[in-house]
mmCIF file of C-alpha atoms in Angstrom:
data_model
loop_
_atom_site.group_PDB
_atom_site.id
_atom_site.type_symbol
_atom_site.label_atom_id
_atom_site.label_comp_id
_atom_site.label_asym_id
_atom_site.label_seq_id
_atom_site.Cartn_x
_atom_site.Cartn_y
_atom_site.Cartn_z
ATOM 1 C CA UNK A 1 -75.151 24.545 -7.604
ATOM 2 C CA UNK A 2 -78.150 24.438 -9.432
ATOM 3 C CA UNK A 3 -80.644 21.329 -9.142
ATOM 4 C CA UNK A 4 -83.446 20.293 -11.084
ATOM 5 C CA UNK A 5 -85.552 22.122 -9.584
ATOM 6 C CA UNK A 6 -83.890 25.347 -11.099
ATOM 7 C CA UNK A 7 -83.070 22.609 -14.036
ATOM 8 C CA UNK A 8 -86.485 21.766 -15.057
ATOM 9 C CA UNK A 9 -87.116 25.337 -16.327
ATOM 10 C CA UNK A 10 -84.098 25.671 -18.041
ATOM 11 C CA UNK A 11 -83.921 22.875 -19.825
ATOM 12 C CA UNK A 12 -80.676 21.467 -18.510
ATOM 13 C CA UNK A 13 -82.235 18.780 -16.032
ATOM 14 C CA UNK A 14 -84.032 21.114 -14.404
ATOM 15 C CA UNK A 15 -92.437 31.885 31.504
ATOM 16 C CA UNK A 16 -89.803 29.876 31.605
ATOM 17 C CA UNK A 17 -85.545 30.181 30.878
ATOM 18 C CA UNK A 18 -86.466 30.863 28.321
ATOM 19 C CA UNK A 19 -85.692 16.864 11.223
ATOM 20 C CA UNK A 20 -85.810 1.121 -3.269
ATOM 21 C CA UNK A 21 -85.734 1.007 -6.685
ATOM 22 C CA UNK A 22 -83.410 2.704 -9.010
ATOM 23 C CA UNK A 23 -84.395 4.847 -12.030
ATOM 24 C CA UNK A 24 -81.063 4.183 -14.112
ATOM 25 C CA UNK A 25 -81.083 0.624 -15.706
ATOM 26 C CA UNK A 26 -76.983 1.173 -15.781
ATOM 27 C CA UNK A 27 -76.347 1.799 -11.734
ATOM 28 C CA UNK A 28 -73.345 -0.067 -10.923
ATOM 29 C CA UNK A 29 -72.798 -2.445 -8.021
ATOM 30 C CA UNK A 30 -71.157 0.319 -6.050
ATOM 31 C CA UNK A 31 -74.307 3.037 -6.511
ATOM 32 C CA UNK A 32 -76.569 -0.133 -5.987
ATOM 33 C CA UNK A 33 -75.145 -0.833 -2.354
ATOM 34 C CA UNK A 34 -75.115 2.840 -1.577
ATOM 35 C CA UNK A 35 -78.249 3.416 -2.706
ATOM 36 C CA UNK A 36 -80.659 0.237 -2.359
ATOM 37 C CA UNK A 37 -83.186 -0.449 -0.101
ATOM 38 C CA UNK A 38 -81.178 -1.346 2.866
ATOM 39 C CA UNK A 39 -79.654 1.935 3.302
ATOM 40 C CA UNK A 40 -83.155 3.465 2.616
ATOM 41 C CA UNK A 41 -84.508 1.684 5.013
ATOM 42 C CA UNK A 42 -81.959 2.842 7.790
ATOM 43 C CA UNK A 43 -82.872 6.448 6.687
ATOM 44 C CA UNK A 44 -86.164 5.770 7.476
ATOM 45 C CA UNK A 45 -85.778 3.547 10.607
ATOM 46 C CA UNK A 46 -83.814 6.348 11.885
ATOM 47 C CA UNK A 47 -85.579 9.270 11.216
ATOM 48 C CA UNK A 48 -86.065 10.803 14.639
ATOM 49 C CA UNK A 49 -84.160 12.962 16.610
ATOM 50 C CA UNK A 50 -80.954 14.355 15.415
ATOM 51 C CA UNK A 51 -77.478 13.222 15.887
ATOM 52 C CA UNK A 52 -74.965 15.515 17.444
ATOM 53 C CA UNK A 53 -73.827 16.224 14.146
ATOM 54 C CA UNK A 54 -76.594 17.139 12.166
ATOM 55 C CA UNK A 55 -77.158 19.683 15.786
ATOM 56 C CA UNK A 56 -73.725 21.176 15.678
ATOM 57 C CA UNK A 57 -74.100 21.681 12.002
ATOM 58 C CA UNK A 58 -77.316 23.014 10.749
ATOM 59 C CA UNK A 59 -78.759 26.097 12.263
ATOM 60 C CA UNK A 60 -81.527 25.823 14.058
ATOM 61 C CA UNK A 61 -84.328 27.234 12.215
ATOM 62 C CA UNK A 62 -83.295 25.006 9.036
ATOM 63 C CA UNK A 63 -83.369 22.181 11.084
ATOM 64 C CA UNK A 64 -86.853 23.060 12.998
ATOM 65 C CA UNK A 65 -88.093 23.759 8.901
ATOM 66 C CA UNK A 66 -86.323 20.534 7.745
ATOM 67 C CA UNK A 67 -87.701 18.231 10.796
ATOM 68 C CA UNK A 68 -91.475 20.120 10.058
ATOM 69 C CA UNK A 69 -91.884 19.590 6.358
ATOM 70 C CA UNK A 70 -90.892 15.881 5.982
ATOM 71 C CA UNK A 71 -93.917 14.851 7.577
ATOM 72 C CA UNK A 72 -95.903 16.721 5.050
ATOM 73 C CA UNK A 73 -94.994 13.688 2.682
ATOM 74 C CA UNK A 74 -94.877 10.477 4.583
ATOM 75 C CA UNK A 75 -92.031 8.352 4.124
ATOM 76 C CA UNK A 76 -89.530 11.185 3.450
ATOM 77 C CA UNK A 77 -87.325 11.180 6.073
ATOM 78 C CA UNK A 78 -85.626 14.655 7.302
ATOM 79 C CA UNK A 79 -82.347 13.874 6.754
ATOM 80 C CA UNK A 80 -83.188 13.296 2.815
ATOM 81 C CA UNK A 81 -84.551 17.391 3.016
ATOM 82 C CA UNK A 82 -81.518 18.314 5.214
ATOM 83 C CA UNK A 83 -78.737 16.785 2.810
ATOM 84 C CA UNK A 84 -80.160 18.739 0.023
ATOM 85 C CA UNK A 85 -80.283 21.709 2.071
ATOM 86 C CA UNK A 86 -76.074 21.243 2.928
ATOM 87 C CA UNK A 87 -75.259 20.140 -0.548
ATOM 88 C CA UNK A 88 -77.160 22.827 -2.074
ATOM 89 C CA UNK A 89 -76.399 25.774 0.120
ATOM 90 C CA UNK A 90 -75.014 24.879 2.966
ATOM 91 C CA UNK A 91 -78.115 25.018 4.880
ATOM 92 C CA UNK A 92 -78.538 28.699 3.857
ATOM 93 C CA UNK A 93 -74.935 30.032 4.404
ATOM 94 C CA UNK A 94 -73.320 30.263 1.234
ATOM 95 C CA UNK A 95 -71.746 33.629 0.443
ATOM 96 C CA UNK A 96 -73.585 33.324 -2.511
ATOM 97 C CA UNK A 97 -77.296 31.497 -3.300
ATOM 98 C CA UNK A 98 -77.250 32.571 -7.294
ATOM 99 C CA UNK A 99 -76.080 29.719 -9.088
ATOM 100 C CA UNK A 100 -75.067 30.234 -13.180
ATOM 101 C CA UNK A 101 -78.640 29.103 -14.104
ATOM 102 C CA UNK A 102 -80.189 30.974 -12.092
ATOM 103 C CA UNK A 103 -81.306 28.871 -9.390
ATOM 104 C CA UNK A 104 -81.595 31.036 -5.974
ATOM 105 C CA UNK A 105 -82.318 30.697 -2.300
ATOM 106 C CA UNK A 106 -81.168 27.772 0.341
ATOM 107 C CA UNK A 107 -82.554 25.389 -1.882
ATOM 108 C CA UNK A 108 -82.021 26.764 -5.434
ATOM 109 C CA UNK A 109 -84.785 26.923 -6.862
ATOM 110 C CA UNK A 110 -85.855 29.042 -9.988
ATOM 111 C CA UNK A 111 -88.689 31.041 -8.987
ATOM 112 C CA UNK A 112 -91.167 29.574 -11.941
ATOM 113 C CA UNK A 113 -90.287 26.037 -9.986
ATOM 114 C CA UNK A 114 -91.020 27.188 -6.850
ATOM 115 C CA UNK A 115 -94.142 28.315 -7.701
ATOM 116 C CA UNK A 116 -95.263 24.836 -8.959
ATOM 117 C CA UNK A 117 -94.844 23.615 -5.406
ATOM 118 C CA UNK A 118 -94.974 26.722 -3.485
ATOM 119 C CA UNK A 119 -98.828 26.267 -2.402
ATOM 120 C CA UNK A 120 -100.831 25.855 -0.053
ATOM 121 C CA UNK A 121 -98.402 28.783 1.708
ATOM 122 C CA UNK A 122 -96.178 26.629 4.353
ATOM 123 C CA UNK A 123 -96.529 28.095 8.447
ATOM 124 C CA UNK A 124 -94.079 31.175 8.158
ATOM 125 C CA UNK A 125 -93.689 31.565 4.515
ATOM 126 C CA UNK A 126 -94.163 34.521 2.246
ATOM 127 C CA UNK A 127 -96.847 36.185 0.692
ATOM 128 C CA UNK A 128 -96.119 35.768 -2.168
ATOM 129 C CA UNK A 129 -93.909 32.861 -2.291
ATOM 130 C CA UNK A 130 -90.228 33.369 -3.013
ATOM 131 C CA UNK A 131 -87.200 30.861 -3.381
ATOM 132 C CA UNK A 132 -85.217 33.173 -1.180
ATOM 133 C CA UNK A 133 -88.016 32.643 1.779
ATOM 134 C CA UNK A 134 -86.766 29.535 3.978
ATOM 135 C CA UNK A 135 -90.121 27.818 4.833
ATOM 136 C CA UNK A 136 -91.047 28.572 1.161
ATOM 137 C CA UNK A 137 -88.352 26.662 -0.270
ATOM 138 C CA UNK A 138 -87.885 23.995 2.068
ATOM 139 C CA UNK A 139 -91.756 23.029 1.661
ATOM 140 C CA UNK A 140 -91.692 23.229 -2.344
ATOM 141 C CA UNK A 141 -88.206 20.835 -1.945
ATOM 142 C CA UNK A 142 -90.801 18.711 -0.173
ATOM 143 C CA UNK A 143 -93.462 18.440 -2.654
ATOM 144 C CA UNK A 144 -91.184 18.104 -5.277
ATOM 145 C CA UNK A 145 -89.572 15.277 -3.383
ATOM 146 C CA UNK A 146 -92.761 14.011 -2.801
ATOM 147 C CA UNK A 147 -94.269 13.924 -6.468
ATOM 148 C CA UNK A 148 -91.332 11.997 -7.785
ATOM 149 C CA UNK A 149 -91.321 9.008 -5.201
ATOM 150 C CA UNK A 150 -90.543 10.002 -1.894
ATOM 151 C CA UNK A 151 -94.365 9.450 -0.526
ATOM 152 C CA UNK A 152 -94.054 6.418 1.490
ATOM 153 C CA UNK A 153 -90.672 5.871 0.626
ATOM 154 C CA UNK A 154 -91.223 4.587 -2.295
ATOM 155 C CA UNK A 155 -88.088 5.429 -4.367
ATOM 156 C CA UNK A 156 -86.626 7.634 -2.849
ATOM 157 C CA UNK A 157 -83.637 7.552 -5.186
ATOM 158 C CA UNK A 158 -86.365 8.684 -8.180
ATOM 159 C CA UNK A 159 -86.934 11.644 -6.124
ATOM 160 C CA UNK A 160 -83.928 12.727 -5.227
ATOM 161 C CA UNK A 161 -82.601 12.149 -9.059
ATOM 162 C CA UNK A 162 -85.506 14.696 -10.170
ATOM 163 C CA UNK A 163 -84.321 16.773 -7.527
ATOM 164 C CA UNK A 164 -80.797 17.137 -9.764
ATOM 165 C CA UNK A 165 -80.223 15.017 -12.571
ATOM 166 C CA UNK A 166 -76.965 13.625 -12.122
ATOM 167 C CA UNK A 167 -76.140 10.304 -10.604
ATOM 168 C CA UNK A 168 -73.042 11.760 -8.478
ATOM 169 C CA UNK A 169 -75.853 14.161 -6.791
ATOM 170 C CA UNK A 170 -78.366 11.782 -5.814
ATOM 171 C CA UNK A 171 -74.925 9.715 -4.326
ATOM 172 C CA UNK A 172 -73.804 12.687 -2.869
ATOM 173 C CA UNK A 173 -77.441 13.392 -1.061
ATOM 174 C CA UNK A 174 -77.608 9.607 0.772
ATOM 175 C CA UNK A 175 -74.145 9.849 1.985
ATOM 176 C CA UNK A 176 -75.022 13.116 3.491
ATOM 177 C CA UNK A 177 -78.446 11.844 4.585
ATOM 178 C CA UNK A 178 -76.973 8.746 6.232
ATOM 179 C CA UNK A 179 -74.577 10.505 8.412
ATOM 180 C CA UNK A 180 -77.430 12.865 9.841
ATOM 181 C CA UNK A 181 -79.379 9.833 10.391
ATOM 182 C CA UNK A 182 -76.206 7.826 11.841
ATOM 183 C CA UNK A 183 -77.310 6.547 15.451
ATOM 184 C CA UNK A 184 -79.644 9.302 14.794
ATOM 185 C CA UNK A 185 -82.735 6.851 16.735
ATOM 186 C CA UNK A 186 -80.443 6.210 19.318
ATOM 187 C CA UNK A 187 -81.399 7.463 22.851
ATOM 188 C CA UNK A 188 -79.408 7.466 26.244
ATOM 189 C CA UNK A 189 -82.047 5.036 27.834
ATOM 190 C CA UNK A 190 -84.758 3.017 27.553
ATOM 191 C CA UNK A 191 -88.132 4.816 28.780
ATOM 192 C CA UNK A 192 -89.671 2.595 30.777
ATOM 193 C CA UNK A 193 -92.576 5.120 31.402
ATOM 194 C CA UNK A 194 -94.823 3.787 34.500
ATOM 195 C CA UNK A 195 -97.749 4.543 32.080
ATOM 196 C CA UNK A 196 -98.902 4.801 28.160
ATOM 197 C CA UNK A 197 -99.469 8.741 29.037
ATOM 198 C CA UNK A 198 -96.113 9.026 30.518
ATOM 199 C CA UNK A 199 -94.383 7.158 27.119
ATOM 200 C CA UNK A 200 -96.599 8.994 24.379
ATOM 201 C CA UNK A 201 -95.334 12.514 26.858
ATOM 202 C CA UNK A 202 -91.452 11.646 26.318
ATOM 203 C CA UNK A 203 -91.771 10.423 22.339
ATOM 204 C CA UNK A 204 -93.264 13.453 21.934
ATOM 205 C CA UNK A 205 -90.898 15.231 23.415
ATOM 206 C CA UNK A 206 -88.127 13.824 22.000
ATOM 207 C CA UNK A 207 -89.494 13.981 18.204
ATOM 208 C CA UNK A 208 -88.546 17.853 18.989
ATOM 209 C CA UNK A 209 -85.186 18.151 19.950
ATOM 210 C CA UNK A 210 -83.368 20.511 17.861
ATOM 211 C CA UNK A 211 -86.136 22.544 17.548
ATOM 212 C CA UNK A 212 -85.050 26.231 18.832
ATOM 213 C CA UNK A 213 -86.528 27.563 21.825
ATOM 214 C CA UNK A 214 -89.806 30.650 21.401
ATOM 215 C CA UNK A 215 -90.080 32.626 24.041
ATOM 216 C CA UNK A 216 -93.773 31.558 24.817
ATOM 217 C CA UNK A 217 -93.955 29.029 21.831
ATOM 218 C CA UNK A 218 -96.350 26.464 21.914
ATOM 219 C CA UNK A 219 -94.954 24.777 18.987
ATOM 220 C CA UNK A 220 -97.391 25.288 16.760
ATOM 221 C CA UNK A 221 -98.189 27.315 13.107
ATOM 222 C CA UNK A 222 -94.331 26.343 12.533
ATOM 223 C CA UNK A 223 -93.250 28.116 16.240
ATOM 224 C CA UNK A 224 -90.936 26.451 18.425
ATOM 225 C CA UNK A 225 -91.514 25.784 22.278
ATOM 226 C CA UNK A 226 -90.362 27.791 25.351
ATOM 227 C CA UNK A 227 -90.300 24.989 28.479
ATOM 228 C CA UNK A 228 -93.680 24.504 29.804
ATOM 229 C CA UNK A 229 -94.823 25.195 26.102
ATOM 230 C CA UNK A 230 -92.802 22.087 25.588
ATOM 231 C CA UNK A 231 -94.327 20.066 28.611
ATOM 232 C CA UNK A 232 -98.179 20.969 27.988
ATOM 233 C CA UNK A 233 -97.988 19.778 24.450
ATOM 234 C CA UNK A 234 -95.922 16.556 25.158
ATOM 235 C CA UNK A 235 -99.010 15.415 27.170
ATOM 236 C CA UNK A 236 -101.793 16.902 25.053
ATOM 237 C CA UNK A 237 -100.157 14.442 23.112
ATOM 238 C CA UNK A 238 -100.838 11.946 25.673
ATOM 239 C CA UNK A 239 -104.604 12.960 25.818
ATOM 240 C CA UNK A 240 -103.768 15.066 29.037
ATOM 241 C CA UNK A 241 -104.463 18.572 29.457
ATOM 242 C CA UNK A 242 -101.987 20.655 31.389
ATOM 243 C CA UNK A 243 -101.958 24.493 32.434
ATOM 244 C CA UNK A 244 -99.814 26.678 29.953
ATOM 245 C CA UNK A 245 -97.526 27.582 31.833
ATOM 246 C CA UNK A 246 -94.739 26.564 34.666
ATOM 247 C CA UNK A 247 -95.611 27.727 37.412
ATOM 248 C CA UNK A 248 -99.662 26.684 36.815
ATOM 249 C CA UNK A 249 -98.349 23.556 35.734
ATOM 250 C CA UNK A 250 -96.291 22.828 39.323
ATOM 251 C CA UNK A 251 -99.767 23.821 41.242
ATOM 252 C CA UNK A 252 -101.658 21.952 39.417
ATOM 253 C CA UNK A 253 -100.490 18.341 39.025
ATOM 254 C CA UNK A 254 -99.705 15.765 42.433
ATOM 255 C CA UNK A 255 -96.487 16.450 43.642
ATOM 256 C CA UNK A 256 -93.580 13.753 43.937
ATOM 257 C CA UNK A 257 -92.284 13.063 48.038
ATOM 258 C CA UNK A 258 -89.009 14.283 47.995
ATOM 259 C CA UNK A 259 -87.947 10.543 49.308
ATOM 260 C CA UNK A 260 -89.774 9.311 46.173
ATOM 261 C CA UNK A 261 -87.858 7.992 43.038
ATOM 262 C CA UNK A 262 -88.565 9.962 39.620
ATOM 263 C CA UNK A 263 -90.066 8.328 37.506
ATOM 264 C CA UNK A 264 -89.741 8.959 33.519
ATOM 265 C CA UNK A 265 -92.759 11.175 32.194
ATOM 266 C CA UNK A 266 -92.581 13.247 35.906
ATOM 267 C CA UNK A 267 -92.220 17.059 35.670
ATOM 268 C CA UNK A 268 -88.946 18.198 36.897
ATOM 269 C CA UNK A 269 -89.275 22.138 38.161
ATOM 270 C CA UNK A 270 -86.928 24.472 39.231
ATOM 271 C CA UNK A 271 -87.222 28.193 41.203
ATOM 272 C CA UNK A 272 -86.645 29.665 44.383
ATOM 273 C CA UNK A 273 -89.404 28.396 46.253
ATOM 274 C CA UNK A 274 -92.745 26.491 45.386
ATOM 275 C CA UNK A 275 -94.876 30.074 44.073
ATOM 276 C CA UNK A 276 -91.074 31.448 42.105
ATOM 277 C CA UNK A 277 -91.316 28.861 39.101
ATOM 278 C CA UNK A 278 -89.003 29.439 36.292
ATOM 279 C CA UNK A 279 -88.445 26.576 34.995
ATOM 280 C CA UNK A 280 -89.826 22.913 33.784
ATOM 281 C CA UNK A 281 -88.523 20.119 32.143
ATOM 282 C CA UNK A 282 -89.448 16.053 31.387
ATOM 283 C CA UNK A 283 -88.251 13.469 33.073
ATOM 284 C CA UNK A 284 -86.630 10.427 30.909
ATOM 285 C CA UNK A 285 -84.721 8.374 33.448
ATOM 286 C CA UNK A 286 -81.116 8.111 34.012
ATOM 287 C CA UNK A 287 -81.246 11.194 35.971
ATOM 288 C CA UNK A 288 -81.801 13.158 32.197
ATOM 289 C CA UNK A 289 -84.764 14.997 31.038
ATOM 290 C CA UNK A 290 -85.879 16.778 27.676
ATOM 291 C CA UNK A 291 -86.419 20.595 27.847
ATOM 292 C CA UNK A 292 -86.697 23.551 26.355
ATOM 293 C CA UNK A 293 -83.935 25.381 28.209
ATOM 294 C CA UNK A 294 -83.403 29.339 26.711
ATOM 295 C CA UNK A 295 -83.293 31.841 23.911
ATOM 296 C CA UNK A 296 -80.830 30.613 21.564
ATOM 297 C CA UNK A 297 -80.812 27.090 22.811
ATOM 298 C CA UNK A 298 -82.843 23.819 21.358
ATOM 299 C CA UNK A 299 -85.290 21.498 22.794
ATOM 300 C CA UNK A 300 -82.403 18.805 24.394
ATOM 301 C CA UNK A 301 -82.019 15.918 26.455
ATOM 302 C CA UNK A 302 -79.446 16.761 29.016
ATOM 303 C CA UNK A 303 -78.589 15.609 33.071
ATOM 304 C CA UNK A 304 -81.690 17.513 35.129
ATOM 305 C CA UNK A 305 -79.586 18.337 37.831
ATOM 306 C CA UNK A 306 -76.896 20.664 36.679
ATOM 307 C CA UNK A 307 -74.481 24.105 38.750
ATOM 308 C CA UNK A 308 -76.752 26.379 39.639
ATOM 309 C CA UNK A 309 -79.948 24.677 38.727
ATOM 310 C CA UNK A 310 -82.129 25.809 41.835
ATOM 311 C CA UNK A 311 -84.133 22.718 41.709
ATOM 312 C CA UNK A 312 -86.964 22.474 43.730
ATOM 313 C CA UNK A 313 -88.780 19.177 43.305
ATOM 314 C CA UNK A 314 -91.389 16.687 40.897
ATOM 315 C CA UNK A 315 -94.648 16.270 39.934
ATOM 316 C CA UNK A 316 -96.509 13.446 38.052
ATOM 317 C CA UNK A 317 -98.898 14.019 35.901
ATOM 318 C CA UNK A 318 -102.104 11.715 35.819
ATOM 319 C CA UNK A 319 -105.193 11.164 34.060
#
């Protein structure tokens, strides 16, 4: 379909193994409790990692692009950017991304409207900018989100309504949103990390699941992670520098007695013997950690011990 943002030009409402106020004085009571502030709110409140649905359902490089560009306009949560992206074009996979006005790419956008919100160029995008280029038109979705009320949250349902004019849209985009958001801040534990480093290592870490593993990604200029990619920036974020990669990491940090209990924020490693690495991951707790685990996998929180894991002990990080 086309949105507003084809609309608005048209005149028609325009080393390792291997994310408030209405605009229409004549919402009814129904639209109101769909779309007020309480259900905003809970988009926002739970605007964190993704539910299993919003994982099974949108590929993995939308949702790495969706879960990137929110942040770009605080108060927009990811789930706002990704329900646009289904309702649109089903996250990219539409047999066809030409709608009758023109509108093109996973966002439909005419190109003229991209290019009011296609710059600066996003990490990844084209040169020059096209509605057909994935970080391209998620980013300009973004800003045009964000210039009608989605900075801070503010009203949301403004920006959403420029997005598409038409009431049944912006109702169609929160119902959407709130089932990617649905338990979407809900983890299997509590972290109880020994230490602030240790906590700041795992929210980090868990603000990226669903991003695709890279094959020696460090996560950043719009790249995913590859394990100990993964590892060394969850505690940069924790103001603690680690080696690149696994098997540095394993020599390099004070190793955990085998008759010791983990401890959430430890390093979890795996390989044949202590100078074979292959493998790292984060300990949460609950005998689970966050990694990075392959090509063609996501950053996920899954049980660290697991048929054929070859694990070979823990290490824990300190300042």
């Amino acid at each position: 379909m086309a949105s507003t943002a084809a609309r608005i030009a048209t005149g028609a409402g325009a080393g390792c193994l291997a994310f408030l106020a209405l605009v229409m004085a004549a919402a009814t009571a129904a639209v109101s409790t769909l779309t007020g502030g309480g259900l905003f709110s809970f988009l926002v409140a739970a605007d964190g990692s993704p539910n299993g649905g919003a994982l099974a359902e949108i590929p993995p490089r939308m949702l790495m692009l969706y879960r990137q560009a929110a942040p770009t306009c605080p108060g927009l949560p990811w789930t706002v950017l990704a329900a646009i992206g289904k309702i649109e074009s089903d996250h990219g996979r539409a047999p066809s991304q030409v709608s009758s006005a023109g509108a093109v790419g996973p966002m439909q956008f005419l190109p003229d409207t991209l290019n009011q919100y296609a710059l600066p160029i996003p990490p990844g995008g084209a040169t020059p900018p096209t509605p057909w280029d994935p970080p391209d038109a998620v980013y300009a979705a973004t800003r045009l989100l964000c210039a009608n009320g989605a900075r801070d949250a503010r009203d949301l349902h403004a920006a959403i309504y420029a997005y598409n004019h038409a009431q049944w849209y912006v109702d169609k985009v929160l119902a959407q949103a709130r089932e990617y958001a649905q338990n979407a801040n809900q983890q299997p534990g509590p972290i109880n990390a020994p230490n602030q480093a240790a906590a700041t290592a795992i929210a980090f870490a868990r603000s990226k699941i669903g991003i695709p593993y890279e094959w020696g990604g460090t996560g950043e200029n719009g790249h995913g992670y590859d394990c100990s990619g993964l590892t060394q920036a969850a505690y940069a974020a924790a103001g603690l520098r680690l080696p690149r990669v696994a098997q540095d990491q394993y020599n390099a940090t004070p190793k955990v007695p085998d008759t010791a209990p983990l401890l959430p924020g430890d390093l979890l490693f795996y390989g044949d013997d202590p100078t074979h690495i292959v493998h790292v991951g984060l300990y949460t707790g609950n005998a689970r950690m966050i990694n990075a685990p392959r090509t063609g996998r996501t950053v996920t929180e899954a049980p660290y011990r697991y048929p054929g894991d070859h694990y070979l002990g823990a290490t824990r990080p300190t300042q």
